[in-house]
């Protein structure tokens, strides 16, 4: 899909064209999922992150300026979702390694 085709679909989505966003999702879902899978290493986490990335993209679509391709913007959103998820997992792991008094468990 060319940049102009992406921009046309985005304009249709913003104008209320319900099927246009589905076209964008179908065009990029495999690449976004593969990016998330590489970053997270778990299929279920990658599915969750992919879904969150597409939701964030839909919610923020009006702020897409079109300076780059939609796919570049979407992949950046997806990588940010994955980084957020990795931070949460890291924090949860650190919390589970401490006892009630905040000391590290042996």
CSV table of C-alpha atoms in Angstrom, one decimal:
chain,number,residue,atom,x,y,z
A,1,UNK,CA,0.0,0.0,0.0
A,2,UNK,CA,1.4,3.4,-1.0
A,3,UNK,CA,1.6,6.4,1.3
A,4,UNK,CA,-1.1,8.1,-0.7
A,5,UNK,CA,-3.4,5.1,-0.4
A,6,UNK,CA,-2.8,5.1,3.4
A,7,UNK,CA,-3.6,8.8,3.6
A,8,UNK,CA,-6.8,8.3,1.6
A,9,UNK,CA,-7.9,5.5,3.9
A,10,UNK,CA,-7.1,7.6,6.9
A,11,UNK,CA,-9.2,10.5,5.5
A,12,UNK,CA,-12.1,8.1,4.9
A,13,UNK,CA,-11.8,6.7,8.5
A,14,UNK,CA,-11.8,10.2,9.9
A,15,UNK,CA,-14.9,11.0,7.8
A,16,UNK,CA,-16.7,8.0,9.2
A,17,UNK,CA,-15.9,5.2,6.8
A,18,UNK,CA,-16.1,2.2,9.0
A,19,UNK,CA,-14.6,-0.3,6.6
A,20,UNK,CA,-11.5,1.8,5.9
A,21,UNK,CA,-9.8,1.2,9.2
A,22,UNK,CA,-10.4,-2.5,8.8
A,23,UNK,CA,-8.4,-2.2,5.5
A,24,UNK,CA,-5.5,-0.6,7.3
A,25,UNK,CA,-5.6,-3.2,10.0
A,26,UNK,CA,-5.6,-6.1,7.5
A,27,UNK,CA,-2.7,-4.5,5.6
A,28,UNK,CA,-0.5,-4.2,8.7
A,29,UNK,CA,-1.7,-6.8,11.2
A,30,UNK,CA,0.9,-9.5,10.4
A,31,UNK,CA,3.8,-7.0,10.5
A,32,UNK,CA,2.7,-5.5,13.8
A,33,UNK,CA,2.1,-8.9,15.3
A,34,UNK,CA,5.6,-10.1,14.2
A,35,UNK,CA,7.2,-7.0,15.7
A,36,UNK,CA,5.4,-7.5,19.0
A,37,UNK,CA,6.4,-11.2,19.0
A,38,UNK,CA,10.0,-10.4,18.4
A,39,UNK,CA,10.0,-7.8,21.2
A,40,UNK,CA,7.9,-9.9,23.8
A,41,UNK,CA,8.8,-13.4,22.9
A,42,UNK,CA,5.3,-14.7,23.8
A,43,UNK,CA,2.5,-15.3,21.3
A,44,UNK,CA,-0.4,-14.3,23.7
A,45,UNK,CA,1.5,-11.1,24.8
A,46,UNK,CA,2.2,-10.3,21.2
A,47,UNK,CA,-1.5,-10.7,20.3
A,48,UNK,CA,-2.5,-8.4,23.3
A,49,UNK,CA,0.1,-5.8,22.4
A,50,UNK,CA,-0.9,-5.9,18.7
A,51,UNK,CA,-4.5,-5.3,19.6
A,52,UNK,CA,-3.6,-2.5,22.0
A,53,UNK,CA,-1.4,-0.9,19.3
A,54,UNK,CA,-4.3,-0.9,16.7
A,55,UNK,CA,-6.7,0.5,19.4
A,56,UNK,CA,-4.3,3.3,20.2
A,57,UNK,CA,-3.8,4.1,16.5
A,58,UNK,CA,-7.5,4.2,16.0
A,59,UNK,CA,-8.0,6.5,19.0
A,60,UNK,CA,-5.2,8.8,17.9
A,61,UNK,CA,-5.7,8.7,14.2
A,62,UNK,CA,-6.7,12.4,14.1
A,63,UNK,CA,-3.3,13.3,15.4
A,64,UNK,CA,-1.5,11.4,12.6
A,65,UNK,CA,0.2,14.2,10.6
A,66,UNK,CA,1.2,12.2,7.6
A,67,UNK,CA,4.9,13.2,7.7
A,68,UNK,CA,5.8,9.6,7.5
A,69,UNK,CA,3.9,6.5,6.3
A,70,UNK,CA,1.1,5.3,8.5
A,71,UNK,CA,2.9,2.0,8.9
A,72,UNK,CA,6.0,3.7,10.4
A,73,UNK,CA,3.8,5.6,12.9
A,74,UNK,CA,1.9,2.4,13.7
A,75,UNK,CA,5.1,0.4,14.2
A,76,UNK,CA,6.3,3.1,16.6
A,77,UNK,CA,3.1,2.8,18.5
A,78,UNK,CA,3.4,-1.0,18.6
A,79,UNK,CA,7.0,-0.8,19.9
A,80,UNK,CA,5.9,1.6,22.6
A,81,UNK,CA,3.1,-0.7,23.7
A,82,UNK,CA,5.7,-3.5,23.9
A,83,UNK,CA,8.1,-1.4,25.9
A,84,UNK,CA,5.4,-0.5,28.3
A,85,UNK,CA,4.4,-4.1,28.7
A,86,UNK,CA,8.1,-5.1,29.3
A,87,UNK,CA,8.4,-2.4,31.9
A,88,UNK,CA,5.3,-3.7,33.7
A,89,UNK,CA,6.5,-7.3,33.6
A,90,UNK,CA,9.9,-6.2,34.9
A,91,UNK,CA,8.3,-4.2,37.8
A,92,UNK,CA,6.0,-7.2,38.6
A,93,UNK,CA,9.0,-9.5,38.7
A,94,UNK,CA,10.9,-7.1,41.0
A,95,UNK,CA,7.9,-6.9,43.3
A,96,UNK,CA,7.6,-10.6,43.5
A,97,UNK,CA,11.2,-10.9,44.5
A,98,UNK,CA,10.8,-8.7,47.6
A,99,UNK,CA,9.3,-9.7,50.9
A,100,UNK,CA,6.7,-7.7,52.9
A,101,UNK,CA,9.3,-5.4,54.4
A,102,UNK,CA,10.8,-4.5,51.0
A,103,UNK,CA,13.8,-6.8,51.4
A,104,UNK,CA,15.0,-9.1,48.6
A,105,UNK,CA,14.0,-12.7,49.1
A,106,UNK,CA,16.8,-15.3,49.1
